[in-house]
Structures are given as C-alpha cells and as structure tokens.
C-alpha cells in the first residue's frame, strides 16, 4: 500500500495553500504591515514584559489577559471571544466544530483561500461563486440562492474582501443573515482600513461569527494572533475544538503590547491610506487600468499589462501578488513604506 493510499480521499489530489515567497528586496505580496512596531517604537515595552514571563511554563490556555484587553477594545465581553493562532486557526476551529461530512461552505470568489481548505480538511465541501461583474463584486441574491439551494451550513463574507477590496454594506450582510439558515462568518481581517465594523450584528443574530486578526493593521503577522467573536453558546462549543496551548507566551505578550498601544496603530492607518491614495493617483493617469474598491491596505487592479507589471517588479526584486490563470489580468499591490511605494510607482510609470 502506497503512502497516497493512506491519505484521506479529500487531500489526495488537493492543491495545498502555497504562501507567498519572502526572498525579495521589497515584499508587497501578502498585505503585511510595512512597520515592525515591536522591534522599534514598542520594543522596550515588549522586552520589559517578556522579562517577567516564565518561558519554562506553559502559556495561559485561554489567553485571558489578551482576550480581556481585546474584548474591551472592540466593546464586547471576554466570554464572547477566543484568541487563536491567526484567523487561519479560527477558521479551522469553526469548521471542526460545525462542519460534518459533505456539509457545505460557500462564498464569493476570489476570496481568502483558507475557507476552502478548512472545509475540505473537515471533510465538508466548498462552493466558490464567481462574479460576472467587471469589478468582481458579489451578487448578494445569487449568494443567498446558492446557499439555500445547497443547504449551506456556513456562508463566508470577507469584508473588505481580499483581493477585490469589496466592502459589504450592513444591509447586504443583514439580507444574507435574514435569508439563509446557516452560520454567517464575517471575516474582518481588513476592517480597520474601512469606516465601520459589524460588531453590532452579533446582537442581530445568534448565527453570526466575526473573525479578527492582529496580522494586518496591528503589524503582527509574524505573531499569528487572531480572534473569534461570537455569542457565548457558540464560543463554548468552539473551545472544545481548540488546542489548549495554541498561543505561545511570546505571542500573547506581544499581542497585549499591540492592543494596549492601539492609538499608535490607528495613527499609522492614516499614513497607509495616504500612501495608498498616492499610488492610486498615479494609476488614474492610465486609461487601461481598472482600480478595484479601495478599502484595505492593498490596491488591486485589472489591466492587460498585469503580467508585464508583475514581471518588471520581479526584475527589481519587488514582490507583488499575481493570480496567473486563476484570475487573468489581475495583480494586487500591498501598500508599503514611502520608499517602497516610490519604487513601485517608478515601475508603474515604466510599464504604462
């Protein structure tokens, strides 16, 4: 019997998630924050707190201090929140709790690929709906129709969506909640770059779960810290599927430092948005570029010169996100530092 014969059927021919490479001079392909606050402005605070940590002891299995701090920041009770190893683990925990064999999860594509992977690992199935609109925006009525036709247990709404930047309105999300029967998972990884969040929808329906992360606006991608926010009943079930020591003492402590210094994070958002607009103003000079909605720390464009832009960036050891045949003529550029953005602008001017 071969090794492949021993592998579960769903994974035998599955194309696993391939993370973006890091062997570049400038990395603008993963929507990370360009600043390392814990290694600069918040370094002393972080080091001081770590001095009092017993590394030889297991971490708090519930990350209580971090949960309390983040819960206070977003205006919920800590009992409505689980700290996870990034949103990835949060998605996995949700699927392991609610998805049974052949259950359906559904979302509009393109979107975060972990929705599909988590469903398959839980022996469920995933339906990705394709938009026929030029800007790749979703058709809410079609999402509802397909969710009901397939008796979907989970409907994912990534808002702002990665990579299209589409921001679902509150009314659109309520319409999905009102007209479907399963869980509605609202992924708010990029919500800090938008104007309003959806925390109030936790009181609108007990089927709502919200995902948050410290990877984007909070500059903590390397920490792997995320949160699941939901009603207490859901949280209690989710705890049963969570590994007991899923967050190291380092991640918990660093997360606390970032949350405690959220004012710094919020000020930096203004800088990122200003830089984003600066790049966009250059792109607007060229007629053959469609700029998708701007609601996050990235810029996604559709253009027949997408491949050339990607290749010219590669020549300069600048990494941007290309979607190849999966999403023809589309590239996504993370907003970096002023200096990094200047180099991208130079390439844009050369290509177009």
Coordinates of C-alpha atoms in Angstrom, one line a residue:
X1 CA 0.0 0.0 0.0
X2 CA 1.4 3.4 -1.0
X3 CA 1.5 6.5 1.2
X4 CA -1.1 8.1 -1.1
X5 CA -3.4 5.2 -0.4
X6 CA -3.3 6.0 3.3
X7 CA -4.1 9.7 2.7
X8 CA -7.7 10.8 3.3
X9 CA -9.5 11.0 -0.1
X10 CA -10.2 14.7 0.0
X11 CA -6.5 15.5 0.1
X12 CA -5.1 13.0 -2.4
X13 CA -5.2 15.5 -5.3
X14 CA -5.7 18.7 -3.4
X15 CA -3.6 21.7 -4.3
X16 CA -2.4 22.9 -0.9
X17 CA -2.1 26.6 0.0
X18 CA 1.3 28.0 -1.1
X19 CA 2.3 31.0 0.9
X20 CA 4.0 34.0 -0.8
X21 CA 7.8 33.8 -1.0
X22 CA 10.0 36.1 1.0
X23 CA 13.2 36.1 -0.9
X24 CA 12.7 39.6 -2.2
X25 CA 14.2 43.0 -1.6
X26 CA 10.7 44.5 -1.3
X27 CA 7.8 42.4 -0.2
X28 CA 4.4 43.7 -1.2
X29 CA 2.6 40.4 -1.9
X30 CA 1.0 39.4 1.4
X31 CA -0.8 42.5 2.7
X32 CA 1.5 42.8 5.7
X33 CA 2.2 46.0 7.6
X34 CA 5.5 47.6 6.4
X35 CA 6.4 48.6 10.0
X36 CA 7.7 46.3 12.8
X37 CA 6.4 48.2 15.9
X38 CA 7.5 45.5 18.3
X39 CA 11.1 45.9 17.0
X40 CA 11.0 49.7 17.0
X41 CA 8.6 52.0 18.8
X42 CA 7.2 49.3 21.2
X43 CA 10.4 47.3 21.6
X44 CA 11.2 48.5 25.2
X45 CA 7.7 47.8 26.4
X46 CA 7.7 44.3 24.8
X47 CA 11.1 43.4 26.2
X48 CA 10.1 44.6 29.7
X49 CA 7.0 42.5 29.7
X50 CA 8.9 39.4 28.5
X51 CA 11.4 39.7 31.3
X52 CA 8.6 38.7 33.8
X53 CA 7.4 35.7 31.7
X54 CA 8.4 32.2 32.7
X55 CA 9.2 30.6 29.4
X56 CA 9.6 27.3 31.1
X57 CA 5.9 27.2 31.9
X58 CA 3.1 26.5 29.5
X59 CA 1.1 29.6 28.4
X60 CA -2.3 30.5 29.7
X61 CA -4.5 28.1 27.6
X62 CA -7.3 30.7 27.4
X63 CA -5.1 33.8 26.8
X64 CA -7.3 35.5 29.4
X65 CA -5.3 38.8 29.7
X66 CA -5.1 39.2 25.9
X67 CA -8.8 38.3 25.5
X68 CA -9.8 40.8 28.1
X69 CA -7.8 43.6 26.6
X70 CA -9.0 43.0 23.0
X71 CA -12.6 42.5 24.2
X72 CA -12.5 45.8 25.9
X73 CA -11.1 47.4 22.7
X74 CA -13.9 46.2 20.5
X75 CA -16.7 46.6 23.0
X76 CA -17.7 43.0 23.8
X77 CA -17.3 40.8 26.9
X78 CA -14.3 38.5 27.0
X79 CA -16.6 35.5 27.2
X80 CA -17.6 36.3 23.7
X81 CA -14.1 35.9 22.4
X82 CA -11.5 33.2 21.7
X83 CA -7.8 34.0 20.9
X84 CA -6.5 32.0 18.1
X85 CA -3.3 31.4 16.2
X86 CA -4.2 33.8 13.4
X87 CA -7.5 33.8 11.5
X88 CA -6.4 30.6 9.9
X89 CA -6.8 28.7 13.1
X90 CA -10.0 30.5 13.8
X91 CA -11.4 29.2 10.5
X92 CA -10.2 25.7 11.2
X93 CA -11.7 25.7 14.7
X94 CA -15.1 26.8 13.3
X95 CA -15.0 24.1 10.6
X96 CA -14.0 21.4 13.0
X97 CA -16.9 22.4 15.3
X98 CA -19.7 22.8 12.8
X99 CA -18.8 21.1 9.5
X100 CA -19.7 17.4 9.2
X101 CA -19.0 15.1 6.2
X102 CA -20.4 16.6 3.0
X103 CA -21.6 19.8 4.7
X104 CA -21.4 22.9 2.5
X105 CA -19.5 26.1 3.0
X106 CA -20.0 28.9 0.4
X107 CA -18.5 32.2 -0.5
X108 CA -17.9 34.5 -3.4
X109 CA -14.6 34.2 -5.2
X110 CA -11.9 35.4 -5.4
X111 CA -11.5 35.5 -1.6
X112 CA -9.3 34.1 1.2
X113 CA -8.3 30.5 0.1
X114 CA -8.4 29.2 3.7
X115 CA -12.2 29.0 3.6
X116 CA -12.0 26.2 1.0
X117 CA -9.1 24.4 2.6
X118 CA -10.7 24.3 6.1
X119 CA -13.9 22.9 4.7
X120 CA -12.1 20.2 2.8
X121 CA -10.0 19.2 5.9
X122 CA -13.2 18.9 7.9
X123 CA -14.5 16.5 5.2
X124 CA -17.0 19.1 4.0
X125 CA -17.4 20.7 0.6
X126 CA -16.8 24.2 -0.6
X127 CA -18.7 26.2 -3.2
X128 CA -16.9 29.2 -4.7
X129 CA -19.2 31.5 -6.6
X130 CA -17.7 33.5 -9.5
X131 CA -18.7 37.1 -10.2
X132 CA -19.6 38.1 -13.7
X133 CA -19.1 41.8 -13.0
X134 CA -16.1 43.7 -14.2
X135 CA -15.1 44.8 -10.7
X136 CA -15.6 41.2 -9.4
X137 CA -18.2 42.4 -6.9
X138 CA -20.7 39.8 -5.5
X139 CA -24.3 39.3 -6.4
X140 CA -26.0 39.1 -3.0
X141 CA -29.2 37.5 -4.3
X142 CA -27.2 34.8 -6.1
X143 CA -25.2 34.1 -2.9
X144 CA -28.4 33.6 -0.9
X145 CA -30.0 31.5 -3.7
X146 CA -27.0 29.2 -3.9
X147 CA -26.6 28.9 -0.1
X148 CA -30.2 27.8 0.2
X149 CA -30.2 25.5 -2.8
X150 CA -27.2 23.7 -1.3
X151 CA -28.3 24.0 2.3
X152 CA -25.0 25.7 3.2
X153 CA -24.0 25.4 6.8
X154 CA -21.5 28.2 6.5
X155 CA -21.6 31.4 4.4
X156 CA -18.4 33.4 4.4
X157 CA -18.4 37.2 4.0
X158 CA -14.9 38.7 3.8
X159 CA -15.3 42.4 4.2
X160 CA -13.3 44.3 3.0
X161 CA -12.7 41.3 0.7
X162 CA -9.3 40.1 -0.2
X163 CA -8.3 40.6 -3.0
X164 CA -11.1 42.6 -4.6
X165 CA -11.4 45.2 -1.8
X166 CA -15.2 45.0 -1.9
X167 CA -16.9 46.3 1.3
X168 CA -20.2 44.6 2.0
X169 CA -22.8 47.1 3.3
X170 CA -24.6 46.4 6.6
X171 CA -27.8 45.9 4.7
X172 CA -26.2 43.3 2.4
X173 CA -25.0 41.3 5.3
X174 CA -28.3 41.5 7.1
X175 CA -30.0 40.3 3.9
X176 CA -27.8 37.3 3.9
X177 CA -28.4 36.6 7.6
X178 CA -32.2 37.0 7.2
X179 CA -32.5 34.8 4.1
X180 CA -30.1 31.9 5.0
X181 CA -30.2 29.3 7.7
X182 CA -26.5 28.5 8.5
X183 CA -23.7 30.4 10.2
X184 CA -22.7 33.7 8.7
X185 CA -18.9 34.1 9.2
X186 CA -17.8 37.8 8.8
X187 CA -14.1 38.0 8.2
X188 CA -12.9 41.4 9.2
X189 CA -9.2 41.0 8.7
X190 CA -9.0 44.4 6.9
X191 CA -11.9 46.2 8.7
X192 CA -9.6 48.7 10.4
X193 CA -8.9 50.3 7.0
X194 CA -12.7 50.7 6.4
X195 CA -15.1 53.2 8.0
X196 CA -17.3 50.9 10.1
X197 CA -17.3 47.3 11.5
X198 CA -20.0 44.8 12.0
X199 CA -19.8 44.0 15.7
X200 CA -23.3 45.2 16.3
X201 CA -24.5 42.3 14.1
X202 CA -23.6 39.9 17.0
X203 CA -26.8 41.2 18.6
X204 CA -28.7 41.0 15.3
X205 CA -28.5 37.2 15.0
X206 CA -27.0 34.4 17.1
X207 CA -25.7 32.8 13.9
X208 CA -23.1 35.5 13.3
X209 CA -19.4 34.8 13.9
X210 CA -16.8 37.6 13.4
X211 CA -13.1 36.9 12.7
X212 CA -10.4 39.4 13.6
X213 CA -6.6 39.4 13.4
X214 CA -3.5 41.4 14.6
X215 CA -1.7 40.5 11.3
X216 CA -2.7 43.5 9.2
X217 CA -3.4 46.9 10.8
X218 CA -1.7 45.9 14.0
X219 CA 1.6 44.8 12.3
X220 CA 1.7 41.4 14.0
X221 CA 1.6 38.9 11.0
X222 CA 4.6 37.0 12.4
X223 CA 2.9 36.6 15.8
X224 CA -0.1 34.6 14.5
X225 CA -2.7 36.2 16.7
X226 CA -6.4 36.3 15.8
X227 CA -9.8 36.2 17.4
X228 CA -13.2 34.6 17.0
X229 CA -16.0 36.8 18.3
X230 CA -19.5 35.3 18.8
X231 CA -22.3 34.7 21.3
X232 CA -21.4 32.7 24.4
X233 CA -23.1 29.5 23.3
X234 CA -21.0 29.3 20.1
X235 CA -17.8 30.2 22.0
X236 CA -18.3 27.4 24.4
X237 CA -18.7 24.9 21.6
X238 CA -15.6 26.3 19.8
X239 CA -13.4 26.0 22.9
X240 CA -14.0 22.2 22.7
X241 CA -12.2 22.2 19.2
X242 CA -9.3 24.5 20.2
X243 CA -5.9 23.1 21.2
X244 CA -5.2 24.0 24.8
X245 CA -2.0 25.9 24.3
X246 CA -2.5 27.4 20.9
X247 CA -0.8 30.7 21.6
X248 CA 2.7 30.9 23.0
X249 CA 3.6 33.3 25.8
X250 CA 5.5 35.4 23.3
X251 CA 2.5 35.8 21.0
X252 CA 0.2 36.5 23.9
X253 CA 2.5 39.1 25.4
X254 CA 3.3 40.8 22.1
X255 CA -0.4 40.8 21.3
X256 CA -1.1 42.6 24.6
X257 CA 1.5 45.2 23.8
X258 CA 0.0 45.9 20.4
X259 CA -3.6 46.1 21.8
X260 CA -2.5 48.4 24.6
X261 CA -1.0 50.7 22.0
X262 CA -3.9 50.8 19.6
X263 CA -3.7 54.6 19.4
X264 CA -0.3 54.2 17.6
X265 CA -1.8 51.7 15.3
X266 CA -4.8 53.9 14.5
X267 CA -2.5 56.9 13.7
X268 CA -0.5 54.7 11.3
X269 CA -3.6 53.8 9.4
X270 CA -3.8 57.4 8.2
X271 CA -0.3 57.1 6.8
X272 CA -1.1 53.9 5.0
X273 CA -4.3 55.3 3.5
X274 CA -2.4 58.4 2.4
X275 CA 0.3 56.3 0.7
X276 CA -2.4 54.1 -0.9
X277 CA -4.1 57.2 -2.4
X278 CA -0.7 58.5 -3.7
X279 CA -0.2 55.3 -5.7
X280 CA -3.8 55.3 -6.9
X281 CA -3.4 58.9 -8.2
X282 CA -0.6 57.7 -10.4
X283 CA -2.6 54.7 -11.6
X284 CA -5.5 57.0 -12.5
X285 CA -3.4 58.6 -15.2
X286 CA -3.7 55.5 -17.3
X287 CA -7.0 54.6 -19.1
X288 CA -6.4 50.9 -19.4
X289 CA -6.4 50.2 -15.7
X290 CA -9.5 49.3 -13.6
X291 CA -8.9 50.1 -10.0
X292 CA -10.9 47.8 -7.7
X293 CA -12.5 49.2 -4.5
X294 CA -10.0 50.8 -2.1
X295 CA -11.0 49.6 1.4
X296 CA -7.8 47.9 2.7
X297 CA -4.0 48.2 2.8
X298 CA -3.7 46.9 -0.8
X299 CA -4.5 48.0 -4.3
X300 CA -6.0 45.5 -6.8
X301 CA -6.1 46.4 -10.4
X302 CA -7.3 44.8 -13.7
X303 CA -5.2 45.5 -16.7
X304 CA -4.0 43.7 -19.8
X305 CA -0.5 44.7 -18.7
X306 CA -0.8 42.9 -15.4
X307 CA 1.7 40.2 -16.3
X308 CA 4.2 42.8 -17.6
X309 CA 3.9 44.8 -14.4
X310 CA 4.4 41.7 -12.3
X311 CA 7.5 40.7 -14.4
X312 CA 9.1 44.1 -14.2
X313 CA 8.6 44.2 -10.4
X314 CA 10.2 40.7 -10.3
X315 CA 13.3 42.0 -12.2
X316 CA 13.8 44.6 -9.4
X317 CA 13.2 42.0 -6.6
X318 CA 9.9 43.6 -5.8
X319 CA 7.2 41.0 -5.0
X320 CA 3.5 41.8 -5.8
X321 CA 0.7 39.4 -6.0
X322 CA -0.2 37.8 -9.3
X323 CA -3.1 35.4 -9.8
X324 CA -1.9 33.9 -13.1
X325 CA -4.6 31.9 -15.0
X326 CA -6.8 31.8 -11.9
X327 CA -7.6 35.5 -12.2
X328 CA -6.3 36.8 -15.5
X329 CA -5.1 40.4 -15.8
X330 CA -5.3 41.0 -12.1
X331 CA -2.5 42.0 -9.7
X332 CA -2.6 43.1 -6.1
X333 CA -0.1 45.5 -4.5
X334 CA 0.3 45.9 -0.8
X335 CA 0.9 49.5 0.4
X336 CA 4.4 49.6 1.7
X337 CA 6.6 52.4 3.1
X338 CA 7.0 55.6 1.2
X339 CA 10.4 54.5 -0.2
X340 CA 9.0 51.1 -1.3
X341 CA 6.0 52.7 -2.9
X342 CA 8.2 55.1 -4.8
X343 CA 9.9 52.1 -6.4
X344 CA 6.5 50.6 -7.3
X345 CA 5.4 53.9 -8.8
X346 CA 8.6 54.0 -10.9
X347 CA 7.7 50.6 -12.3
X348 CA 4.1 51.6 -13.0
X349 CA 5.3 54.6 -15.0
X350 CA 7.7 52.5 -17.0
X351 CA 5.1 49.8 -17.8
X352 CA 2.2 52.0 -18.6

